[in-house]
């Protein structure tokens, strides 16, 4: 954590530099010389095989090296290390922040499940056809417009602090419950639109086919349209998942002691920002794998789609 | 063309045609039918009857008072230029479109979306479209049995048995657990036809089922259609395959101007078309090498 400095980066790049015998920008000049005899093409010079690896390594070295140099040279490096990467503070605050992070994960999982279900319901309501479903369509449009229109933080404050003061007996009055509900409402509005784009991406002839088999509108949706629609939007849903994983931290404004709040308490006590870094690391530990999962699935999905018919 | 012209064309056909007789609301021996050479002994309730059907999409009037009668066992081929309304007609019969005016009778009952139980009507018809018929997320067996299981509420075992029977008949037994993307276009269309037939429909609607196929795959689908026709399946077929129409159709209907402009036996339509428009349409097909 504390060691983001060039000495660790250089050795790994070094060997390839030596192997190619021409460091940095030498590649460009060498390409222009005719010593590799590759210039017979009428399109001019073709790139030798070492061009891509050498250029990518050289450009990476340049960028990483420059950035590291300036950080290393900086007068305030000691101060930055002290304030943000303080090893002692890191381990001091670690248990509390991790404890809070467990709550983040719980909120994240519960909210995500609720979002996927609520959003699906809203999207299906919005996609129903026929005059008898007009009220449902209107309701779903109002829901989406409303909860997508609010800033999420405002919604969290409004519901989290507001609703419990009403003291309604037949709903939970916990701040945590309403904070998560605000997340669910806001994200459901976005996710419903994701689902809807998926539903609309399924060709009309699929609906006709299902209806022509005698399936009702609901059955056609359930058995023919939705399975394809959901598959089409899984990359977009995964993207929402990554986003939600971070946004659960917003309920900290309600005083809920999740990881960011715990870190904030530690920071306030010691006036050292390392606890925030603890929380940041914990979030990255979840969000980076999720992002890679999303990339992997999207890539696989694209490959599957571009397969040609037999 | 006016709708009168179209009606005239239909009445002038040599078939024992009980079109007007069968309208359940009218007297079976109404005077206006005297011109029709219908034989009272051959009277039979039509499978489908379209009476003055109008349908427009926006400003475009596709069907302009079209009349058509389909008897049980008929194989009726609808021909005409692209966009003439062949597909619209089939979609109207399957209640996938709402009529602007006119009525459609199916085995004596007037049908219209929302007025009758759409699904009850559709369960007794099968329809196959030009392309993208199969559900890509379901394998062949699941595609075949979805309608049976969900709409007809037939047990899994019975549905499986029926599906196996039909797939064997269509030489597709080895494809039972394949997904559509692993099948050729011709195989896909054969599965789609099988899926339409598996519920034992009274009427099979085929909407240019071969036009999206590569030329070498058309044959297998046409052969299947011929087999079904020979087996007595009542079929209403929109097609560009004039060879099929010539060979298999009991009646060919040329749609032009939103009505059935001329209809008759294949040899009449292709051999001695009476109207100029039909002649021109056939001449264009000959130029294109499609006839």
Coordinates of C-alpha atoms in Angstrom, one line a residue:
Chain A
X1 CA 0.0 0.0 0.0
X2 CA 2.6 2.5 1.0
X3 CA 4.9 1.6 -1.8
X4 CA 3.8 3.1 -5.1
X5 CA 7.2 4.1 -6.1
X6 CA 9.3 3.5 -9.3
X7 CA 11.9 1.1 -7.9
X8 CA 9.3 -1.7 -7.8
X9 CA 8.1 -0.9 -11.3
X10 CA 11.4 -0.6 -13.0
X11 CA 13.0 -4.1 -12.6
X12 CA 10.0 -5.8 -14.2
X13 CA 10.3 -3.7 -17.3
X14 CA 14.1 -3.8 -17.4
X15 CA 14.7 -7.2 -18.9
X16 CA 12.5 -6.6 -22.0
X17 CA 14.4 -3.4 -22.5
X18 CA 17.7 -5.2 -22.5
X19 CA 16.5 -8.0 -24.7
X20 CA 15.4 -5.6 -27.4
X21 CA 18.6 -3.8 -27.3
X22 CA 16.9 -0.5 -28.1
X23 CA 15.2 1.3 -25.2
X24 CA 12.6 3.9 -25.2
X25 CA 12.2 5.8 -28.4
X26 CA 14.9 3.9 -30.3
X27 CA 12.2 1.7 -31.8
X28 CA 10.9 4.6 -33.9
X29 CA 14.2 5.4 -35.4
X30 CA 15.1 1.9 -36.1
X31 CA 11.9 1.3 -37.9
X32 CA 12.7 4.0 -40.3
X33 CA 16.1 2.7 -41.2
X34 CA 16.2 0.1 -43.9
X35 CA 18.4 -2.5 -42.1
X36 CA 15.6 -5.0 -41.6
X37 CA 14.9 -5.1 -45.3
X38 CA 11.1 -5.0 -45.0
X39 CA 10.5 -2.1 -47.3
X40 CA 9.6 -3.8 -50.5
X41 CA 5.9 -3.3 -49.9
X42 CA 4.4 -0.6 -52.1
X43 CA 2.5 0.7 -49.0
X44 CA 5.8 1.7 -47.5
X45 CA 7.4 0.3 -44.4
X46 CA 5.7 -2.6 -42.6
X47 CA 6.1 -2.9 -38.9
X48 CA 8.6 -5.4 -37.6
X49 CA 7.3 -8.0 -35.1
X50 CA 9.0 -6.4 -32.1
X51 CA 7.3 -3.0 -32.8
X52 CA 4.2 -3.5 -30.7
X53 CA 5.8 -4.9 -27.5
X54 CA 8.6 -2.5 -27.5
X55 CA 6.5 0.6 -28.1
X56 CA 3.9 -0.5 -25.4
X57 CA 6.6 -1.2 -22.8
X58 CA 8.5 2.1 -23.6
X59 CA 5.4 4.2 -23.5
X60 CA 4.3 2.6 -20.2
X61 CA 7.7 3.2 -18.7
X62 CA 7.6 6.8 -19.8
X63 CA 4.2 7.5 -18.2
X64 CA 4.7 5.5 -15.0
X65 CA 8.3 6.8 -14.7
X66 CA 7.4 10.4 -15.1
X67 CA 4.5 10.2 -12.6
X68 CA 6.6 8.3 -10.0
X69 CA 9.4 10.7 -10.4
X70 CA 7.3 13.7 -9.6
X71 CA 5.7 11.9 -6.6
X72 CA 9.1 10.8 -5.4
X73 CA 10.6 14.2 -5.7
X74 CA 7.7 16.0 -4.2
X75 CA 8.5 17.8 -0.9
X76 CA 5.2 16.8 0.6
X77 CA 5.8 13.1 0.0
X78 CA 6.6 12.5 3.6
X79 CA 3.4 14.3 4.6
X80 CA 1.3 12.4 2.1
X81 CA 2.6 9.2 3.4
X82 CA 2.0 10.3 7.0
X83 CA -1.5 11.5 6.3
X84 CA -2.8 8.8 3.9
X85 CA -0.6 5.8 4.1
X86 CA 0.2 5.6 7.7
X87 CA 0.9 2.0 8.5
X88 CA 0.1 2.3 12.2
X89 CA -3.2 4.1 11.7
X90 CA -4.1 1.7 8.9
X91 CA -4.0 -1.3 11.3
X92 CA -5.5 0.7 14.1
X93 CA -8.6 1.6 12.2
X94 CA -8.8 -1.7 10.2
X95 CA -11.1 -3.7 12.5
X96 CA -13.7 -1.0 12.8
X97 CA -13.8 -0.2 9.2
X98 CA -13.9 -3.9 8.2
X99 CA -16.7 -4.3 10.6
X100 CA -18.6 -1.5 9.0
X101 CA -17.8 -2.9 5.6
X102 CA -19.6 -6.1 6.5
X103 CA -22.7 -3.9 6.8
X104 CA -22.0 -2.4 3.4
X105 CA -21.9 -5.9 1.9
X106 CA -25.2 -6.9 3.6
X107 CA -26.9 -3.7 2.4
X108 CA -25.4 -4.2 -1.1
X109 CA -26.7 -7.8 -1.4
X110 CA -30.2 -7.1 0.0
X111 CA -30.5 -3.9 -2.1
X112 CA -29.3 -5.6 -5.3
X113 CA -31.8 -8.5 -5.0
X114 CA -34.7 -6.0 -4.3
X115 CA -33.6 -3.8 -7.2
X116 CA -33.5 -6.6 -9.7
X117 CA -37.0 -7.7 -8.7
X118 CA -38.6 -4.3 -8.4
X119 CA -37.0 -3.1 -11.6
X120 CA -38.2 -6.1 -13.5
X121 CA -41.7 -5.6 -12.2
X122 CA -41.7 -1.9 -13.3
X123 CA -40.2 -2.7 -16.7
X124 CA -42.8 -5.4 -17.4
X125 CA -45.6 -3.1 -16.3
X126 CA -44.3 -0.5 -18.7
X127 CA -44.1 -2.9 -21.6
X128 CA -47.6 -4.3 -21.3
X129 CA -49.8 -3.6 -24.2
X130 CA -53.5 -2.9 -24.5
X131 CA -55.8 -0.3 -23.1
X132 CA -56.6 -2.2 -20.0
X133 CA -53.0 -1.8 -18.8
X134 CA -52.9 1.9 -19.3
X135 CA -52.9 2.7 -15.5
X136 CA -50.1 0.3 -14.9
X137 CA -48.0 1.9 -17.7
X138 CA -48.6 5.4 -16.3
X139 CA -47.7 4.2 -12.8
X140 CA -44.4 2.8 -14.0
X141 CA -43.6 5.9 -16.0
X142 CA -44.3 8.1 -13.0
X143 CA -42.1 5.8 -10.8
X144 CA -39.2 5.9 -13.2
X145 CA -39.4 9.7 -13.8
X146 CA -39.7 10.4 -10.1
X147 CA -37.0 8.3 -8.7
X148 CA -34.6 8.8 -11.5
X149 CA -35.1 12.5 -11.3
X150 CA -34.1 12.9 -7.6
X151 CA -30.4 13.1 -6.6
X152 CA -29.9 9.9 -4.7
X153 CA -28.4 11.7 -1.7
X154 CA -31.6 13.8 -1.4
X155 CA -33.8 10.7 -1.6
X156 CA -31.7 9.0 1.1
X157 CA -32.0 12.0 3.4
X158 CA -35.7 12.4 2.7
X159 CA -36.6 8.8 3.4
X160 CA -34.0 8.0 5.9
X161 CA -34.7 11.0 8.2
X162 CA -38.2 11.8 7.1
X163 CA -40.2 8.7 7.2
X164 CA -39.2 7.5 10.6
X165 CA -40.5 10.8 12.1
X166 CA -44.0 10.0 10.9
X167 CA -44.0 7.0 13.3
X168 CA -46.2 4.9 10.9
X169 CA -46.9 1.8 12.9
X170 CA -47.2 -0.7 10.0
X171 CA -43.8 0.0 8.3
X172 CA -40.4 -0.4 9.8
X173 CA -39.1 2.9 11.3
X174 CA -35.4 2.2 11.2
X175 CA -33.0 4.6 9.5
X176 CA -31.2 1.7 8.0
X177 CA -34.4 0.3 6.4
X178 CA -35.3 3.6 4.8
X179 CA -31.8 4.3 3.7
X180 CA -31.7 1.0 1.8
X181 CA -35.2 1.6 0.5
X182 CA -34.0 4.9 -1.0
X183 CA -31.2 3.1 -2.7
X184 CA -33.6 0.4 -4.0
X185 CA -36.1 3.0 -5.4
X186 CA -33.5 5.1 -7.2
X187 CA -31.6 2.1 -8.6
X188 CA -34.8 0.3 -9.6
X189 CA -35.8 3.3 -11.7
X190 CA -32.5 3.1 -13.6
X191 CA -32.5 -0.7 -13.8
X192 CA -36.1 -0.8 -15.0
X193 CA -35.0 1.2 -18.0
X194 CA -32.2 -1.2 -18.6
X195 CA -34.7 -4.1 -18.5
X196 CA -37.0 -2.2 -20.8
X197 CA -34.2 -1.7 -23.4
X198 CA -33.7 -5.4 -23.2
X199 CA -37.3 -6.2 -23.7
X200 CA -37.4 -3.8 -26.7
X201 CA -34.3 -5.4 -28.1
X202 CA -36.2 -8.7 -28.6
X203 CA -37.6 -8.7 -32.1
X204 CA -41.3 -8.3 -32.6
X205 CA -41.5 -11.6 -34.5
X206 CA -40.5 -13.4 -31.3
X207 CA -43.6 -11.9 -29.6
X208 CA -45.7 -12.8 -32.6
X209 CA -44.4 -16.3 -32.6
X210 CA -45.2 -16.7 -28.9
X211 CA -48.6 -15.2 -29.3
X212 CA -49.4 -17.3 -32.4
X213 CA -48.7 -20.4 -30.3
X214 CA -51.7 -19.4 -28.1
X215 CA -49.6 -18.0 -25.3
X216 CA -51.2 -15.0 -23.4
X217 CA -49.4 -11.7 -23.2
X218 CA -48.0 -12.6 -19.8
X219 CA -47.0 -16.1 -20.9
X220 CA -45.2 -14.7 -24.0
X221 CA -43.4 -12.3 -21.7
X222 CA -42.5 -15.0 -19.2
X223 CA -41.4 -17.8 -21.6
X224 CA -40.3 -16.0 -24.7
X225 CA -39.4 -12.3 -24.2
X226 CA -37.9 -12.0 -20.8
X227 CA -35.3 -14.8 -21.0
X228 CA -33.9 -13.2 -24.1
X229 CA -34.3 -9.7 -22.8
X230 CA -32.4 -10.4 -19.5
X231 CA -29.7 -12.2 -21.3
X232 CA -29.3 -9.1 -23.6
X233 CA -28.8 -6.7 -20.7
X234 CA -26.7 -8.7 -18.3
X235 CA -23.6 -6.5 -19.1
X236 CA -25.6 -3.4 -18.3
X237 CA -26.9 -5.0 -15.1
X238 CA -23.4 -5.9 -14.0
X239 CA -22.4 -2.3 -14.6
X240 CA -25.2 -1.3 -12.3
X241 CA -24.0 -3.8 -9.7
X242 CA -20.5 -2.3 -9.7
X243 CA -22.1 1.2 -9.3
X244 CA -24.4 0.1 -6.4
X245 CA -21.6 -1.5 -4.5
X246 CA -20.0 1.9 -4.1
X247 CA -23.2 3.9 -3.7
X248 CA -24.3 1.9 -0.6
X249 CA -21.7 4.1 1.2
X250 CA -24.1 7.1 0.7
X251 CA -26.3 5.9 3.6
X252 CA -23.5 7.0 5.9
X253 CA -25.1 10.4 5.8
X254 CA -27.8 9.0 7.9
X255 CA -25.3 8.1 10.6
X256 CA -25.4 4.4 9.8
X257 CA -22.1 3.0 10.9
X258 CA -21.0 1.3 7.8
X259 CA -17.4 1.4 6.6
X260 CA -17.2 5.0 5.4
X261 CA -18.9 6.2 8.6
X262 CA -16.5 4.2 10.7
X263 CA -13.6 5.6 8.8
X264 CA -15.0 9.1 9.2
X265 CA -15.2 8.6 13.0
X266 CA -11.5 7.4 13.1
X267 CA -10.4 10.3 10.9
X268 CA -12.2 12.8 13.2
X269 CA -10.5 11.3 16.2
X270 CA -7.0 11.3 14.9
X271 CA -7.0 13.9 12.1
X272 CA -5.3 11.3 9.9
X273 CA -6.9 10.2 6.6
X274 CA -5.5 6.7 6.5
X275 CA -8.8 5.1 7.7
X276 CA -10.4 6.5 4.5
X277 CA -7.8 4.6 2.6
X278 CA -8.8 1.5 4.4
X279 CA -12.3 1.9 3.3
X280 CA -11.1 2.7 -0.2
X281 CA -9.1 -0.5 -0.4
X282 CA -12.0 -2.5 0.8
X283 CA -14.3 -1.1 -1.9
X284 CA -11.7 -1.7 -4.5
X285 CA -11.3 -5.3 -3.4
X286 CA -15.0 -5.8 -4.4
X287 CA -15.4 -3.5 -7.3
X288 CA -12.4 -4.4 -9.3
X289 CA -13.2 -8.1 -9.5
X290 CA -16.8 -7.2 -10.3
X291 CA -15.6 -4.9 -13.1
X292 CA -13.4 -7.7 -14.5
X293 CA -16.3 -10.2 -14.2
X294 CA -18.5 -7.7 -16.1
X295 CA -15.8 -7.3 -18.8
X296 CA -15.3 -11.1 -19.1
X297 CA -19.0 -11.7 -19.4
X298 CA -19.5 -8.9 -22.0
X299 CA -16.6 -10.3 -24.0
X300 CA -17.9 -13.8 -23.9
X301 CA -21.4 -12.6 -24.8
X302 CA -20.1 -10.7 -27.8
X303 CA -18.2 -13.8 -29.0
X304 CA -21.3 -15.9 -28.6
X305 CA -23.4 -13.5 -30.6
X306 CA -20.9 -13.2 -33.4
X307 CA -20.7 -16.9 -34.0
X308 CA -22.0 -17.6 -37.5
X309 CA -24.8 -20.0 -38.2
X310 CA -23.9 -23.5 -39.3
Chain B
X1 CA -58.6 -1.9 -58.2
X2 CA -62.0 -1.8 -56.8
X3 CA -63.2 -4.5 -54.4
X4 CA -66.0 -5.4 -56.9
X5 CA -63.5 -6.4 -59.4
X6 CA -61.8 -8.7 -56.9
X7 CA -65.1 -10.3 -55.9
X8 CA -65.9 -10.8 -59.5
X9 CA -62.6 -12.5 -60.0
X10 CA -63.3 -14.9 -57.2
X11 CA -66.8 -15.8 -58.3
X12 CA -65.7 -16.4 -61.8
X13 CA -63.4 -19.2 -60.6
X14 CA -64.5 -22.7 -61.5
X15 CA -64.3 -24.0 -58.0
X16 CA -67.5 -24.9 -56.1
X17 CA -67.2 -21.8 -54.1
X18 CA -69.7 -21.2 -51.3
X19 CA -68.3 -17.9 -50.2
X20 CA -71.4 -15.9 -49.8
X21 CA -73.6 -18.8 -48.9
X22 CA -71.7 -19.5 -45.8
X23 CA -72.1 -16.2 -44.1
X24 CA -74.0 -17.2 -41.0
X25 CA -75.8 -14.0 -40.9
X26 CA -77.3 -14.2 -44.4
X27 CA -79.7 -16.4 -46.0
X28 CA -77.9 -19.4 -47.6
X29 CA -79.8 -18.9 -50.8
X30 CA -79.6 -15.2 -51.0
X31 CA -80.4 -13.9 -54.5
X32 CA -77.0 -12.2 -55.0
X33 CA -75.4 -15.6 -55.2
X34 CA -77.1 -16.6 -58.4
X35 CA -74.1 -15.7 -60.4
X36 CA -72.0 -18.1 -58.4
X37 CA -71.8 -21.6 -59.7
X38 CA -72.0 -23.1 -56.2
X39 CA -73.3 -26.6 -55.8
X40 CA -75.7 -26.9 -52.9
X41 CA -74.6 -30.6 -52.4
X42 CA -71.0 -29.5 -51.9
X43 CA -72.0 -26.9 -49.4
X44 CA -69.8 -26.9 -46.4
X45 CA -69.1 -24.4 -43.8
X46 CA -65.9 -22.5 -44.8
X47 CA -62.8 -22.9 -42.6
X48 CA -62.1 -19.2 -42.9
X49 CA -64.0 -16.5 -44.5
X50 CA -62.9 -12.9 -44.9
X51 CA -65.6 -10.4 -45.7
X52 CA -64.6 -7.0 -47.0
X53 CA -61.5 -6.7 -44.9
X54 CA -59.9 -3.2 -44.6
X55 CA -56.6 -2.6 -42.9
X56 CA -54.3 0.3 -43.1
X57 CA -51.0 1.2 -41.4
X58 CA -50.9 5.0 -41.1
X59 CA -51.7 6.5 -44.4
X60 CA -51.1 3.3 -46.3
X61 CA -54.2 1.2 -47.0
X62 CA -52.9 -2.3 -47.4
X63 CA -56.2 -4.3 -47.6
X64 CA -59.1 -2.5 -49.2
X65 CA -62.2 -4.6 -48.8
X66 CA -60.7 -8.0 -49.4
X67 CA -62.9 -11.1 -49.6
X68 CA -61.6 -14.7 -49.4
X69 CA -63.0 -18.0 -48.5
X70 CA -61.0 -21.0 -47.5
X71 CA -62.7 -24.5 -47.4
X72 CA -61.4 -27.4 -45.4
X73 CA -58.6 -29.1 -47.2
X74 CA -57.9 -26.1 -49.5
X75 CA -54.3 -25.1 -50.2
X76 CA -54.6 -21.5 -51.1
X77 CA -51.5 -19.7 -52.4
X78 CA -51.5 -15.9 -52.1
X79 CA -49.3 -14.3 -54.7
X80 CA -48.5 -10.7 -55.5
X81 CA -45.8 -8.1 -55.3
X82 CA -43.9 -7.4 -52.1
X83 CA -46.0 -5.2 -49.8
X84 CA -49.3 -6.1 -51.5
X85 CA -50.8 -7.3 -48.2
X86 CA -50.2 -11.0 -48.2
X87 CA -48.5 -11.0 -44.8
X88 CA -51.0 -8.5 -43.4
X89 CA -53.8 -10.8 -44.5
X90 CA -52.3 -13.8 -42.6
X91 CA -51.6 -11.7 -39.5
X92 CA -55.2 -10.5 -39.5
X93 CA -56.4 -14.1 -39.7
X94 CA -54.2 -15.0 -36.8
X95 CA -55.5 -12.0 -34.8
X96 CA -52.1 -10.4 -34.7
X97 CA -53.6 -7.3 -36.3
X98 CA -56.9 -5.5 -35.7
X99 CA -59.1 -4.8 -38.7
X100 CA -60.2 -1.3 -39.6
X101 CA -63.4 -2.7 -41.2
X102 CA -64.9 -6.0 -42.3
X103 CA -65.0 -9.3 -40.6
X104 CA -63.3 -12.6 -40.4
X105 CA -65.1 -15.9 -39.7
X106 CA -63.3 -18.9 -38.5
X107 CA -65.4 -22.1 -38.6
X108 CA -68.5 -20.1 -38.4
X109 CA -67.6 -17.7 -35.6
X110 CA -66.7 -14.1 -36.2
X111 CA -63.3 -13.5 -34.8
X112 CA -61.6 -10.2 -33.9
X113 CA -58.8 -9.4 -31.4
X114 CA -60.2 -8.8 -28.0
X115 CA -63.8 -9.8 -29.0
X116 CA -63.2 -13.5 -28.9
X117 CA -60.6 -15.2 -26.8
X118 CA -57.6 -14.6 -29.1
X119 CA -55.6 -17.5 -27.6
X120 CA -58.4 -20.0 -28.1
X121 CA -58.5 -19.0 -31.8
X122 CA -54.7 -19.1 -32.1
X123 CA -54.5 -22.5 -30.5
X124 CA -56.5 -23.8 -33.5
X125 CA -54.3 -22.2 -36.1
X126 CA -50.6 -22.5 -36.8
X127 CA -48.6 -19.7 -38.3
X128 CA -45.0 -19.7 -39.5
X129 CA -43.3 -16.5 -40.5
X130 CA -40.5 -15.6 -42.9
X131 CA -37.7 -15.8 -40.3
X132 CA -36.8 -15.7 -36.7
X133 CA -39.6 -18.1 -35.7
X134 CA -37.8 -20.2 -33.2
X135 CA -36.9 -19.0 -29.7
X136 CA -33.1 -18.8 -29.6
X137 CA -32.9 -19.5 -25.9
X138 CA -34.9 -22.8 -26.1
X139 CA -33.7 -26.0 -27.8
X140 CA -35.7 -27.8 -30.5
X141 CA -37.7 -29.9 -28.1
X142 CA -38.6 -26.9 -25.9
X143 CA -39.5 -24.8 -29.0
X144 CA -41.8 -27.6 -30.2
X145 CA -43.5 -28.1 -26.9
X146 CA -43.8 -24.6 -25.4
X147 CA -47.2 -24.0 -26.9
X148 CA -48.4 -27.4 -25.9
X149 CA -47.2 -27.1 -22.4
X150 CA -48.2 -23.5 -21.7
X151 CA -51.2 -22.8 -23.9
X152 CA -52.7 -26.2 -24.4
X153 CA -51.7 -27.4 -20.9
X154 CA -50.6 -30.8 -22.1
X155 CA -48.5 -32.9 -19.8
X156 CA -44.8 -33.0 -20.3
X157 CA -44.7 -36.7 -21.2
X158 CA -47.5 -36.4 -23.8
X159 CA -45.8 -33.2 -25.3
X160 CA -42.5 -35.0 -25.5
X161 CA -44.1 -38.0 -27.3
X162 CA -45.9 -35.7 -29.8
X163 CA -42.7 -33.7 -30.4
X164 CA -40.7 -36.9 -31.1
X165 CA -43.4 -38.1 -33.4
X166 CA -43.4 -34.9 -35.5
X167 CA -39.6 -34.6 -35.5
X168 CA -39.3 -38.1 -36.8
X169 CA -41.8 -37.3 -39.5
X170 CA -39.7 -34.3 -40.5
X171 CA -36.4 -36.2 -40.3
X172 CA -35.2 -34.0 -37.4
X173 CA -35.0 -36.6 -34.6
X174 CA -31.3 -36.1 -34.2
X175 CA -31.7 -32.4 -33.6
X176 CA -34.1 -32.7 -30.6
X177 CA -31.7 -31.1 -28.1
X178 CA -30.0 -28.6 -30.5
X179 CA -30.4 -24.9 -30.1
X180 CA -31.7 -23.0 -33.2
X181 CA -28.4 -21.3 -33.9
X182 CA -26.9 -24.7 -34.5
X183 CA -29.5 -25.5 -37.2
X184 CA -29.5 -24.5 -40.8
X185 CA -32.2 -22.1 -42.0
X186 CA -34.0 -24.9 -43.6
X187 CA -34.0 -27.0 -40.5
X188 CA -35.1 -24.0 -38.5
X189 CA -38.1 -23.5 -40.7
X190 CA -39.0 -27.2 -40.6
X191 CA -38.9 -27.1 -36.8
X192 CA -41.1 -24.0 -37.0
X193 CA -43.6 -25.7 -39.2
X194 CA -43.5 -28.7 -36.9
X195 CA -44.1 -26.4 -33.9
X196 CA -47.1 -24.9 -35.8
X197 CA -48.5 -28.4 -36.6
X198 CA -47.9 -30.1 -33.3
X199 CA -51.1 -28.7 -31.7
X200 CA -53.1 -30.2 -34.6
X201 CA -54.4 -26.9 -35.9
X202 CA -57.4 -26.7 -38.2
X203 CA -55.6 -24.2 -40.4
X204 CA -51.9 -23.6 -41.2
X205 CA -50.8 -20.1 -42.2
X206 CA -47.4 -19.9 -43.9
X207 CA -46.0 -16.4 -44.5
X208 CA -43.2 -16.7 -47.1
X209 CA -41.5 -19.3 -45.1
X210 CA -38.8 -19.9 -47.8
X211 CA -38.0 -16.3 -48.8
X212 CA -35.3 -15.8 -46.1
X213 CA -33.6 -19.0 -46.9
X214 CA -30.5 -19.7 -49.1
X215 CA -31.6 -21.2 -52.4
X216 CA -30.2 -24.6 -51.7
X217 CA -32.3 -24.9 -48.5
X218 CA -35.7 -23.9 -50.1
X219 CA -36.3 -27.4 -51.4
X220 CA -36.4 -29.3 -48.1
X221 CA -39.0 -26.8 -46.8
X222 CA -41.1 -26.9 -49.9
X223 CA -41.1 -30.7 -49.9
X224 CA -42.4 -30.6 -46.3
X225 CA -45.1 -28.2 -47.3
X226 CA -46.1 -30.5 -50.2
X227 CA -46.3 -33.4 -47.8
X228 CA -48.5 -31.6 -45.5
X229 CA -50.7 -30.4 -48.3
X230 CA -51.0 -34.0 -49.6
X231 CA -52.0 -35.1 -46.1
X232 CA -55.0 -32.8 -46.2
X233 CA -53.8 -29.9 -44.1
X234 CA -55.8 -26.8 -44.8
X235 CA -53.2 -24.2 -45.7
X236 CA -53.2 -20.5 -46.5
X237 CA -49.8 -19.8 -48.0
X238 CA -48.2 -16.4 -48.9
X239 CA -45.5 -17.3 -51.3
X240 CA -43.1 -16.2 -54.0
X241 CA -42.5 -19.9 -54.9
X242 CA -44.5 -20.1 -58.1
X243 CA -43.4 -23.7 -58.7
X244 CA -45.0 -24.6 -55.4
X245 CA -48.1 -22.7 -56.2
X246 CA -48.5 -24.4 -59.6
X247 CA -47.9 -27.8 -58.2
X248 CA -49.7 -27.9 -54.9
X249 CA -52.3 -25.0 -54.7
X250 CA -55.9 -25.9 -55.0
X251 CA -56.5 -22.2 -55.7
X252 CA -54.1 -19.3 -56.4
X253 CA -55.1 -15.8 -55.4
X254 CA -53.4 -12.8 -56.9
X255 CA -53.5 -9.9 -54.5
X256 CA -53.3 -6.4 -56.1
X257 CA -54.6 -3.1 -54.9
X258 CA -55.6 -4.5 -51.5
X259 CA -58.1 -7.0 -52.9
X260 CA -58.0 -10.4 -54.5
X261 CA -57.6 -9.2 -58.0
X262 CA -57.9 -12.6 -59.7
X263 CA -58.2 -16.1 -58.4
X264 CA -58.5 -19.5 -59.9
X265 CA -56.8 -22.8 -60.3
X266 CA -53.1 -22.6 -60.8
X267 CA -53.4 -23.6 -64.5
X268 CA -55.9 -20.8 -65.0
X269 CA -53.8 -18.1 -63.3
X270 CA -50.5 -19.1 -64.7
X271 CA -51.8 -20.4 -68.0
X272 CA -54.4 -17.9 -69.0
X273 CA -54.6 -14.9 -66.7
X274 CA -57.5 -12.7 -67.5
X275 CA -56.5 -9.3 -66.3
X276 CA -53.8 -7.1 -67.4
X277 CA -52.3 -6.7 -63.9
X278 CA -52.0 -10.4 -63.4
X279 CA -50.3 -10.7 -66.8
X280 CA -47.9 -7.9 -66.0
X281 CA -47.1 -9.5 -62.6
X282 CA -46.4 -12.9 -64.2
X283 CA -44.4 -11.3 -67.0
X284 CA -42.2 -9.6 -64.4
X285 CA -41.7 -12.9 -62.6
X286 CA -40.7 -14.5 -65.9
X287 CA -38.2 -11.8 -66.6
X288 CA -36.7 -12.4 -63.2
X289 CA -36.5 -16.1 -63.9
X290 CA -38.9 -17.0 -61.1
X291 CA -41.5 -18.6 -63.2

